[in-house]
CSV table of C-alpha atoms in Angstrom, one decimal:
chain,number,residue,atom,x,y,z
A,1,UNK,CA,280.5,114.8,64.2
A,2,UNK,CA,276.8,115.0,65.0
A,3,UNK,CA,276.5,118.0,67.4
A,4,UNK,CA,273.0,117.5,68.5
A,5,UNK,CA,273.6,114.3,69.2
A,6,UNK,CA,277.0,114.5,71.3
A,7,UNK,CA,274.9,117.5,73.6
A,8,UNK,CA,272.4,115.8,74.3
A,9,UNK,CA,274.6,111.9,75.2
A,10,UNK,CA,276.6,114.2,77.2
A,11,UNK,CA,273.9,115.8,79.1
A,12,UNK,CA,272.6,112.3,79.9
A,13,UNK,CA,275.9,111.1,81.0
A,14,UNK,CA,276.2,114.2,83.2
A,15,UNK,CA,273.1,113.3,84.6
A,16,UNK,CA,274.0,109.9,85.1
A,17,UNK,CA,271.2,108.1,83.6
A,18,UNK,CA,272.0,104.3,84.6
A,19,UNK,CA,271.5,102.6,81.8
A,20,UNK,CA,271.3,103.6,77.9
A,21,UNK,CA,270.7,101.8,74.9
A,22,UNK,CA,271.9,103.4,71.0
A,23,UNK,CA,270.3,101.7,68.6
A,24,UNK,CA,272.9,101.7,65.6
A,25,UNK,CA,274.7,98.9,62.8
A,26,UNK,CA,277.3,101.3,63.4
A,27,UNK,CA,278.9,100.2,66.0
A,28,UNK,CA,282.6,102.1,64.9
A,29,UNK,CA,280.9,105.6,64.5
A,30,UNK,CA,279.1,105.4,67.8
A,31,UNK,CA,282.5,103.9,69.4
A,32,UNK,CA,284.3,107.3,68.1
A,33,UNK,CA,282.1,110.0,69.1
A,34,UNK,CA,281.4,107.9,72.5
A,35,UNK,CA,285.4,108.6,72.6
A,36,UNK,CA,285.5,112.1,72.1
A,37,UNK,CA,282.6,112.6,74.4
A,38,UNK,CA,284.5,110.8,77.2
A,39,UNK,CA,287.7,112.9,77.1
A,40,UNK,CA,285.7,116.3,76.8
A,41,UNK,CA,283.9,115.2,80.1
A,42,UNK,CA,286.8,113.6,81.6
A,43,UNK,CA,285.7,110.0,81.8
A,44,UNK,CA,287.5,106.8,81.2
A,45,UNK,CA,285.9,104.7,78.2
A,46,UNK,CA,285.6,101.0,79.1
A,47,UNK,CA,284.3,98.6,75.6
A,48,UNK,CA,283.1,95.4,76.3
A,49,UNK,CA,282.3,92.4,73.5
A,50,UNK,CA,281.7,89.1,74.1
A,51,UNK,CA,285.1,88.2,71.8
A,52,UNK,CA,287.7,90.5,73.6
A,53,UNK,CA,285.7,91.0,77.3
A,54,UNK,CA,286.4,94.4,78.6
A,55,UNK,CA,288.9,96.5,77.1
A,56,UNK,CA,290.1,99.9,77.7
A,57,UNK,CA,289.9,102.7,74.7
A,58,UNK,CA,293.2,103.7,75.4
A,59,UNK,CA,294.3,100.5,74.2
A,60,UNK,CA,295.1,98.1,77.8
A,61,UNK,CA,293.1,95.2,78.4
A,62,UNK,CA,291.2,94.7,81.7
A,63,UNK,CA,291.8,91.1,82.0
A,64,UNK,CA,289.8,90.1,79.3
A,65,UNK,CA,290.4,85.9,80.0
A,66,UNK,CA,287.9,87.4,82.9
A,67,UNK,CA,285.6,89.4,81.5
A,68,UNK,CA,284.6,87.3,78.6
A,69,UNK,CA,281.4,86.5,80.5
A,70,UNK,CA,278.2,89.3,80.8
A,71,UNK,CA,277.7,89.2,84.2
A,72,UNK,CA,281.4,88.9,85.1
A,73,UNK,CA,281.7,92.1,82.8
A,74,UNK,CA,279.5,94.1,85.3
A,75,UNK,CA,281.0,92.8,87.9
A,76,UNK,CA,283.9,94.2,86.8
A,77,UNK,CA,282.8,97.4,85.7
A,78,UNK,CA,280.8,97.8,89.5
A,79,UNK,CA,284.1,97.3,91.3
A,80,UNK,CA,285.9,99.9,88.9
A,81,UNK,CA,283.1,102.6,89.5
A,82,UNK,CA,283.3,101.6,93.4
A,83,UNK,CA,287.2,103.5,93.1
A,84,UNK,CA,287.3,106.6,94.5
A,85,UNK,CA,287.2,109.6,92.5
A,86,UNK,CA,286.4,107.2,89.2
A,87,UNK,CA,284.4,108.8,86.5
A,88,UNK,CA,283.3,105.8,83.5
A,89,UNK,CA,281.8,105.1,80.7
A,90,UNK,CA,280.9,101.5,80.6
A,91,UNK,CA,279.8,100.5,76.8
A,92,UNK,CA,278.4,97.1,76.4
A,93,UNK,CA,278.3,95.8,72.4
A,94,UNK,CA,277.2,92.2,72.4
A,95,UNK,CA,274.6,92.6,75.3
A,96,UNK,CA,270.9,92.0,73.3
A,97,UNK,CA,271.6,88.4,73.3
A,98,UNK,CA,271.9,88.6,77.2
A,99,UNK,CA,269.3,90.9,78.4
A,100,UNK,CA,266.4,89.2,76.0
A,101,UNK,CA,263.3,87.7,77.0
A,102,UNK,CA,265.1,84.8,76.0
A,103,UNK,CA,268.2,84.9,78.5
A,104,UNK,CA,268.7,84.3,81.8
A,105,UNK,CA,266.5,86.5,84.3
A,106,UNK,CA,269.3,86.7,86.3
A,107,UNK,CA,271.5,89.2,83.4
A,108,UNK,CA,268.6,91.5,83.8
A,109,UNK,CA,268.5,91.4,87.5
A,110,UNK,CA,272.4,92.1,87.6
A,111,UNK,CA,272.2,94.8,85.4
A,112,UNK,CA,269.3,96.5,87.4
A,113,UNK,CA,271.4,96.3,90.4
A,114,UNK,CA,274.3,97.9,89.0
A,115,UNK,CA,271.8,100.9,87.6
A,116,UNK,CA,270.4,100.8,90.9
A,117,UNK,CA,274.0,101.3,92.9
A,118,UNK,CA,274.9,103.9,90.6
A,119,UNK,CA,272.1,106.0,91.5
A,120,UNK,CA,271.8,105.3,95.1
A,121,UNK,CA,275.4,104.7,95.9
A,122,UNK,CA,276.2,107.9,93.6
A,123,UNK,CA,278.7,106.2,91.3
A,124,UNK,CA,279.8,108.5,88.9
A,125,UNK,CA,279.3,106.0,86.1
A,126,UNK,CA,276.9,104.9,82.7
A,127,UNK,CA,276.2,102.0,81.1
A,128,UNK,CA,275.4,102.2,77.2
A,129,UNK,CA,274.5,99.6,75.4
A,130,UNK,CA,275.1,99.4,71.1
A,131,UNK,CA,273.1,97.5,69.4
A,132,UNK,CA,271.3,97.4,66.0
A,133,UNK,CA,267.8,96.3,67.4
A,134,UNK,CA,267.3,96.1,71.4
A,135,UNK,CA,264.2,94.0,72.8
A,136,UNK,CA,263.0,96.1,76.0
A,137,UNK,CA,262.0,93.7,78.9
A,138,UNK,CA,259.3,94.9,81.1
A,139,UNK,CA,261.7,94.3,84.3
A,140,UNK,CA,264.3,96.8,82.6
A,141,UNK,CA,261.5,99.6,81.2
A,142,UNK,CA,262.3,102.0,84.2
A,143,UNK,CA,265.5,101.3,84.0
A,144,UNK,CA,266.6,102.2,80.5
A,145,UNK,CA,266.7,104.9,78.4
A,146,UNK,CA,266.7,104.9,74.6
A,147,UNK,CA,268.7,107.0,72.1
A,148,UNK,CA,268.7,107.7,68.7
A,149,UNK,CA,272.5,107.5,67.0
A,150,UNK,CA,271.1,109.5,63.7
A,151,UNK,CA,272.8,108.4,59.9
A,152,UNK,CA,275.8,110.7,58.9
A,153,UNK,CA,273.9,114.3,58.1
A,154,UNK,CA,274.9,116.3,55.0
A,155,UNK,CA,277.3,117.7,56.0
A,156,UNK,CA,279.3,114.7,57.4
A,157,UNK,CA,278.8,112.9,54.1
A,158,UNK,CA,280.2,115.4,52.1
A,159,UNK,CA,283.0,114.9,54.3
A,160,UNK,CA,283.2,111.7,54.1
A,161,UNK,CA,283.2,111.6,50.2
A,162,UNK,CA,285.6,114.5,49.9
A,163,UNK,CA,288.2,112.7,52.2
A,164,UNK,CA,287.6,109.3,50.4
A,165,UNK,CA,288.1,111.6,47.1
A,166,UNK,CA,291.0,112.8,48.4
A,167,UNK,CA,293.1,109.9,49.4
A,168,UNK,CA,293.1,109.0,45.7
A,169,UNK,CA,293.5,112.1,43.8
A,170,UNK,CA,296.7,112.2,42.0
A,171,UNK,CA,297.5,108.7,42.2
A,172,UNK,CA,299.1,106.7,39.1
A,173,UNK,CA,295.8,104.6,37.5
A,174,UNK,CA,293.1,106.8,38.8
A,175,UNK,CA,291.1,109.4,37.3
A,176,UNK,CA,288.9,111.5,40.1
A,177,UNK,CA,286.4,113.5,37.5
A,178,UNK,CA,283.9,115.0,40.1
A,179,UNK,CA,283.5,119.2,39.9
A,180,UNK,CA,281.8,120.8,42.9
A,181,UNK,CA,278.3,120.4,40.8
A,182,UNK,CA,278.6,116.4,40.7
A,183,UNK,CA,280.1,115.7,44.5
A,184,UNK,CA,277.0,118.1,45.1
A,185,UNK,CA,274.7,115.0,43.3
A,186,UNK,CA,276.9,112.1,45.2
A,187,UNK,CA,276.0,114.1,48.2
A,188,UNK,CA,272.2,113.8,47.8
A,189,UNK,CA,272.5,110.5,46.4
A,190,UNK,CA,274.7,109.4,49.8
A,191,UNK,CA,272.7,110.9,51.8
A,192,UNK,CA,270.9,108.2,54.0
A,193,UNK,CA,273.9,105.4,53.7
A,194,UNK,CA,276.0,104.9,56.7
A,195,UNK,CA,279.7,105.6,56.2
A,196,UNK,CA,280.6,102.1,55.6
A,197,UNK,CA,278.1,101.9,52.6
A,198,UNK,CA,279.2,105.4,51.1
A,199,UNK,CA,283.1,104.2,51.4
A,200,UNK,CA,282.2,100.7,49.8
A,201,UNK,CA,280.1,102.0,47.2
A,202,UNK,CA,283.0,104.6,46.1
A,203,UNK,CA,285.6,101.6,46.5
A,204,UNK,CA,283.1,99.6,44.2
A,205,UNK,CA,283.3,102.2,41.8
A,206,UNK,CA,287.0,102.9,41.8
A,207,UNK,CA,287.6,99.2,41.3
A,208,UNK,CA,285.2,99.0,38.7
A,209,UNK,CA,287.1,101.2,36.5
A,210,UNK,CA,290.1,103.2,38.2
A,211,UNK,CA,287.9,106.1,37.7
A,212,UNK,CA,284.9,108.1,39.5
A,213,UNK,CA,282.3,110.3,37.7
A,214,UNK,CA,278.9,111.1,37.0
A,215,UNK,CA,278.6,107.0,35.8
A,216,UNK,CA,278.9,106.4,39.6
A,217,UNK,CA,275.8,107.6,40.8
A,218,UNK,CA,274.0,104.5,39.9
A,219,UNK,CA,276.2,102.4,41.9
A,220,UNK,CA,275.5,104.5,45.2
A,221,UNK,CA,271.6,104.1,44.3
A,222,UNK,CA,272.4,99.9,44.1
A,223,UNK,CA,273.8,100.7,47.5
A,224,UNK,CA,270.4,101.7,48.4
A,225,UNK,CA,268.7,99.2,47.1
A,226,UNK,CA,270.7,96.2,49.3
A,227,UNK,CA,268.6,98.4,52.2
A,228,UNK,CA,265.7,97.6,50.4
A,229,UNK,CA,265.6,93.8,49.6
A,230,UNK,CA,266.7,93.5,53.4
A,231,UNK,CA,263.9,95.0,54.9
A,232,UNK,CA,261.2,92.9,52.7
A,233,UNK,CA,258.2,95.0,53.3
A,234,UNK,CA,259.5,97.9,50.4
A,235,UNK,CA,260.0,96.8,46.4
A,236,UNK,CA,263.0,98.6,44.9
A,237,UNK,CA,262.1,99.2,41.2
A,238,UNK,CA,264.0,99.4,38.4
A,239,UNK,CA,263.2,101.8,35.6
A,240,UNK,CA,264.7,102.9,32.5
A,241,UNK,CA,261.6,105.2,31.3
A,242,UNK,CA,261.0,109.0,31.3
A,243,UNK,CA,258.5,111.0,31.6
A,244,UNK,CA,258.6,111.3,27.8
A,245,UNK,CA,257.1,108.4,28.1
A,246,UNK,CA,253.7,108.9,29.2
A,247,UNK,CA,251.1,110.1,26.8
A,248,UNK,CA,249.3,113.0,27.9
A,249,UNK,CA,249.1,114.5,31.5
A,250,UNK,CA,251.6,117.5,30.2
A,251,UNK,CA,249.5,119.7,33.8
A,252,UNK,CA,251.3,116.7,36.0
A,253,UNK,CA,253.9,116.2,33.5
A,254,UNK,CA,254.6,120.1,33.8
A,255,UNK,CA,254.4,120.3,37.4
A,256,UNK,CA,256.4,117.1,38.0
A,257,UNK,CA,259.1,119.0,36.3
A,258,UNK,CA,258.9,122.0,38.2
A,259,UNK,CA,259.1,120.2,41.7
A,260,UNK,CA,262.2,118.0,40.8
A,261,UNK,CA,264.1,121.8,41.3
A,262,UNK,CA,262.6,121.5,44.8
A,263,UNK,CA,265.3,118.8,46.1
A,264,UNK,CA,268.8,119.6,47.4
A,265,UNK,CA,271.4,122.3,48.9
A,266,UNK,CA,270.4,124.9,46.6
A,267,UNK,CA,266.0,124.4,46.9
A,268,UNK,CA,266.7,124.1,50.8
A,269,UNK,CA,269.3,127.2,51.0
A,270,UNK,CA,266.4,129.3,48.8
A,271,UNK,CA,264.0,128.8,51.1
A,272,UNK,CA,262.0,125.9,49.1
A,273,UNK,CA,260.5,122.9,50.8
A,274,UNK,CA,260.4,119.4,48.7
A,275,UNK,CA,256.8,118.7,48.1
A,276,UNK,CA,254.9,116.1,49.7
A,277,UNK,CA,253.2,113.9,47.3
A,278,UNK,CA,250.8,113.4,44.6
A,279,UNK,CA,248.0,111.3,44.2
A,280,UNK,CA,246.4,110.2,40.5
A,281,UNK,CA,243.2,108.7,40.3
A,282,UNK,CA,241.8,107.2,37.3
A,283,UNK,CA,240.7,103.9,35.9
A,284,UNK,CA,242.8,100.3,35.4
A,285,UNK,CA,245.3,100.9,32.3
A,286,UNK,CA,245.3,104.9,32.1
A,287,UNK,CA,249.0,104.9,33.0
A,288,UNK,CA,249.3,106.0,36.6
A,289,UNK,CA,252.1,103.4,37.4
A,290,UNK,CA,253.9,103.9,34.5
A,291,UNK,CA,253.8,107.6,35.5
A,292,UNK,CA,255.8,106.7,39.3
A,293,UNK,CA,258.2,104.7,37.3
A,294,UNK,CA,259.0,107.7,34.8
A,295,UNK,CA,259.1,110.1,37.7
A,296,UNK,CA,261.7,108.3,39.5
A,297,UNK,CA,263.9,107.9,36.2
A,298,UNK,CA,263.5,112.0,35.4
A,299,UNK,CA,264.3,112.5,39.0
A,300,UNK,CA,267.0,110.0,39.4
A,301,UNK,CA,265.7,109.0,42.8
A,302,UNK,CA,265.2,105.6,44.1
A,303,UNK,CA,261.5,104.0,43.5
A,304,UNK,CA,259.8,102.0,46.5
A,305,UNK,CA,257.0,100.1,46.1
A,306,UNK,CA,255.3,99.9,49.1
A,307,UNK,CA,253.4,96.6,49.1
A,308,UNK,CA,250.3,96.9,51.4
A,309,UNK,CA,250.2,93.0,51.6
A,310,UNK,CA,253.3,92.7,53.7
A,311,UNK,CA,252.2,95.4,55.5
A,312,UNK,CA,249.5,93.4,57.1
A,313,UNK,CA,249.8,90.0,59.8
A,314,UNK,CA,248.3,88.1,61.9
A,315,UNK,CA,250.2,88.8,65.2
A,316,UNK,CA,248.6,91.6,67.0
A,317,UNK,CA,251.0,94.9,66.3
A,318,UNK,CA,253.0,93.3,64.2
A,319,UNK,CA,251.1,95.5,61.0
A,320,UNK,CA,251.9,98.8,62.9
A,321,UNK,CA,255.7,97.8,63.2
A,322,UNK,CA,256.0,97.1,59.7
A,323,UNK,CA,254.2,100.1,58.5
A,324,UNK,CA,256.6,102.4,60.6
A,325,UNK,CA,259.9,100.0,59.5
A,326,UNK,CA,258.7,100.4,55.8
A,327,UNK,CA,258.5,104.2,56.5
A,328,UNK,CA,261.8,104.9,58.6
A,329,UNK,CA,263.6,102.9,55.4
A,330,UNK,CA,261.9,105.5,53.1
A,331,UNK,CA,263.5,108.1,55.0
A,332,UNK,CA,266.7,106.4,55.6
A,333,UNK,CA,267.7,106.3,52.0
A,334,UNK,CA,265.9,109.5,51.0
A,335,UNK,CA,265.4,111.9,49.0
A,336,UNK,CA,263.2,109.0,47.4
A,337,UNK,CA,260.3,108.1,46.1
A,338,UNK,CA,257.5,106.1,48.0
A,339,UNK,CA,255.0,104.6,45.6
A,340,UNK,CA,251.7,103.2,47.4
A,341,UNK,CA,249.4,101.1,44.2
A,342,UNK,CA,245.7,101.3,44.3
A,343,UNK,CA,245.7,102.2,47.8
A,344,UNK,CA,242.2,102.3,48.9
A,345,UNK,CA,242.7,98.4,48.2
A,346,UNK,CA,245.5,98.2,51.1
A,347,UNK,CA,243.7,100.4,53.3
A,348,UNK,CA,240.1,99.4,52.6
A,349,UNK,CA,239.4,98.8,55.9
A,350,UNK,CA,240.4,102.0,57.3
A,351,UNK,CA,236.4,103.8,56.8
A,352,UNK,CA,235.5,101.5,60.3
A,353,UNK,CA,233.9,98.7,58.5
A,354,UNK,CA,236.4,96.1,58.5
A,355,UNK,CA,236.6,93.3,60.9
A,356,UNK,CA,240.3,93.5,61.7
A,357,UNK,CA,240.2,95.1,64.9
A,358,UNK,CA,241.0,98.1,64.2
A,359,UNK,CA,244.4,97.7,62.5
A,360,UNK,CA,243.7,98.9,59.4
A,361,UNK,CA,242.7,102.1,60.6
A,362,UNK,CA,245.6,102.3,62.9
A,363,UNK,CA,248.2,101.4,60.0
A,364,UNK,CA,246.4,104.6,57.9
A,365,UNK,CA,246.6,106.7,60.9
A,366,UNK,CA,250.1,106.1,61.0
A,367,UNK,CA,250.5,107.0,57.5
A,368,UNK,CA,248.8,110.1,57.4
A,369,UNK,CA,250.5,111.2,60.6
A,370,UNK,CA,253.6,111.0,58.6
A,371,UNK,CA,252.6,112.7,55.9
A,372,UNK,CA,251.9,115.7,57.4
A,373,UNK,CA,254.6,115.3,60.0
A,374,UNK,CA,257.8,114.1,57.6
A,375,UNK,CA,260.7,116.3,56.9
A,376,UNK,CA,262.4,113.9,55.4
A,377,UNK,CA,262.4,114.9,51.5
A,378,UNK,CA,260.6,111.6,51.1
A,379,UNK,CA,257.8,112.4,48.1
A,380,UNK,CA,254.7,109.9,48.1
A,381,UNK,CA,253.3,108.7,44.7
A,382,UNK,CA,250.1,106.9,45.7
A,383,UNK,CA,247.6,106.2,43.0
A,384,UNK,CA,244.2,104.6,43.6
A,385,UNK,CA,241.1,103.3,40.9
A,386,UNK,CA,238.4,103.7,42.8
A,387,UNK,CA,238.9,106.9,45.3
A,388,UNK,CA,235.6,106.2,46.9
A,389,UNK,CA,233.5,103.2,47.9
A,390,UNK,CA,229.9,105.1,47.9
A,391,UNK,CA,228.9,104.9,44.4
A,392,UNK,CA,226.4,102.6,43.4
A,393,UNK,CA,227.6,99.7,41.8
A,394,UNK,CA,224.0,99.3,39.5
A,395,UNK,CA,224.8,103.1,38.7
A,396,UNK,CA,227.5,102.2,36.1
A,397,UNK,CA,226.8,105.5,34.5
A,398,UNK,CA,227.3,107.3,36.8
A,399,UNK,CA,229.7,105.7,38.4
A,400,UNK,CA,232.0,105.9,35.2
A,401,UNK,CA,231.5,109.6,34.7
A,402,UNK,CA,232.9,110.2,38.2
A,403,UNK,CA,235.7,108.3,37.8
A,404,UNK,CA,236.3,109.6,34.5
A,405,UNK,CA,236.2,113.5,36.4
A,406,UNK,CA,238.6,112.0,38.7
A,407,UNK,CA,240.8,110.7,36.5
A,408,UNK,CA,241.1,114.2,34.8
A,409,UNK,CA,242.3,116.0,38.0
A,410,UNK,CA,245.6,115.3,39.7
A,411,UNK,CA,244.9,115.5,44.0
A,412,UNK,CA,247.8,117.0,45.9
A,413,UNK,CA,248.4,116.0,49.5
């Protein structure tokens, strides 16, 4: 159970703020700690879907044949706050579908008229709505407030592998090989999966083979890669090389091996922070992307590729939005690996002297600003040929000598 999160729902709640929207896929999770929240506050939990209408969490229906329908739904809920003395929790799962800019006006006008009732009327009452992805009208703006439900943290993974551990250990057929050391791994390697991924991934793996051990940790890192090919801005990449691999570069080489102690419980209990990033210059062919793909393999951390020409479209915004998806995924499934490929191609227009508006400098900005802001143990791997755009092309000379200095030196973020 997230603490942070429960305090500050609760505080809301307490406050009444009308309206609230979690932004989750899981829709389970949020529904149990929405529970637990309710009885410490002394609320009755009411769930509404448009399959089963309103429902009680104890279990009773509230005449569901009758509350199939949205807006019969806050009707409903409206004349249950109107009760004396009744305290709710009104928790709306289907509702993007009918508060969109493509629904009826009139959902959105009912829904601001309960928000408005419960603040001027003093209902003791919220609304939250679940939903993966919630479009925000600009006649509901004022009127909402958004949440973050955050992925399980360490600490609830751990649980949540120990307890799946658990309810097989000893059984006839099944071998359960994981020490302290290895659920450690499955820990880090879980980390940024939802529970339903971790559980399917360890039932995966058990039905594999009636067995779990250190073999497993690929199949939780295939977990990660489904989030990948869904989002279809990142590449997941697939590498079976090490950094043994690479000719040459033994300063990187040695520092790359240095750094991979810098991620997990025991780096972050020392008092060490996961580095940032590196980035390698030097000419086409010199082996800079073959270096990523060995540095995820020795690090056994997913590789993302992230391609700078999906990044980019036409409609106005739209390039920001996929910059900060491709970014949130990074963190999502990290620790990880974000590789960025010759980017002073993908960001070329960044300097001011594109004719794009502006959006290439906004889409850098963003990156740099999370760069330095990340906590995430998300580590960048950007390489780039040409570092700068000054040198004179009729200079080849010159121009070769300073990429050849370049190549030489490894920049650190």
């Amino acid at each position: 159970m997230n603490q942070s999160f429960n305090k500050s729902l609760a505080d809301y709640i307490k406050a009444r703020y009308a309206v609230l929207v979690i932004e989750s896929f899981e829709e389970e999770r949020v529904l149990r700690e929405l529970q637990g929240i309710a009885q410490s506050i002394n609320h009755e939990l009411y769930i509404w879907n448009s399959t089963d209408g309103v429902t009680c969490a104890n279990g009773s229906n509230a005449s569901q044949d009758k509350t199939l329908d949205f807006t019969a739904a806050l009707k409903f809920c409206e004349n249950r706050a109107k009760e004396q003395g009744s305290r709710n929790i009104f928790v709306f799962c289907d509702a993007d579908g009918y508060l969109n800019s493509k629904a009826p006006a009139v959902n959105r006008r009912r829904l601001r008229d309960f928000a408005i009732n419960i603040r001027k009327k003093g209902y003791v009452s919220n609304c939250i709505i679940i939903a993966p992805t919630f479009e925000i009208t600009t006649d509901l703006q004022k009127e909402i407030t958004l949440i973050d439900f955050p992925l399980p943290s360490r600490e609830e993974v751990k649980e949540i592998i120990t307890s799946f551990l658990n309810n097989y250990k000893g059984m006839d057929g099944v071998t359960i090989d994981v020490n302290n050391e290895l659920l450690e791994k499955f820990v880090d390697a879980s980390v940024g999966l939802t529970k339903l991924e971790i559980d399917n991934s360890f039932a995966r793996a058990l039905v594999s083979n009636k067995k779990i051990d250190a073999n497993d940790l690929k199949g939780i890192l295939s977990e990660k890669k489904q989030i990948i090919r869904k989002t279809g801005i990142l590449e997941y990449i697939d590498s079976q090389l090490n950094l043994d691999d690479v000719g040459g570069l033994q300063i990187l080489k040695k520092w790359l091996e240095l750094r991979s102690h810098c991620f997990g419980e025991e780096a972050l209990k020392f008092g060490v922070k996961p580095p940032k990033g590196v980035l390698l210059t030097g000419i086409p062919g010199c082996g800079k992307s073959l270096t990523a793909k060995c540095v995820a393999t020795a690090w056994n951390m997913p590789l993302l590729r992230l391609d700078m020409g999906k990044i980019f479209q036409g409609i106005v915004g739209s390039s920001e939005s996929n910059m900060r998806l491709a970014l949130k995924t990074a963190e999502a499934i990290s620790p990880s690996i974000l590789w960025i490929d010759e980017i002073e191609k993908g960001l070329s227009g960044a300097s001011g002297g594109g004719g794009d508006g502006g959006t290439s400098t906004r889409v850098f900005g963003n990156l740099l600003t999370w760069m330095q802001e990340k906590t995430a143990p998300v580590f960048v791997f950007a390489t780039a040929n040409y570092p700068q755009s000054c040198y004179a092309k009729e200079d080849l000379t010159k121009y070769s000598l300073s990429i050849f200095q370049q190549w030489r030196s490894v920049k650190r973020f």
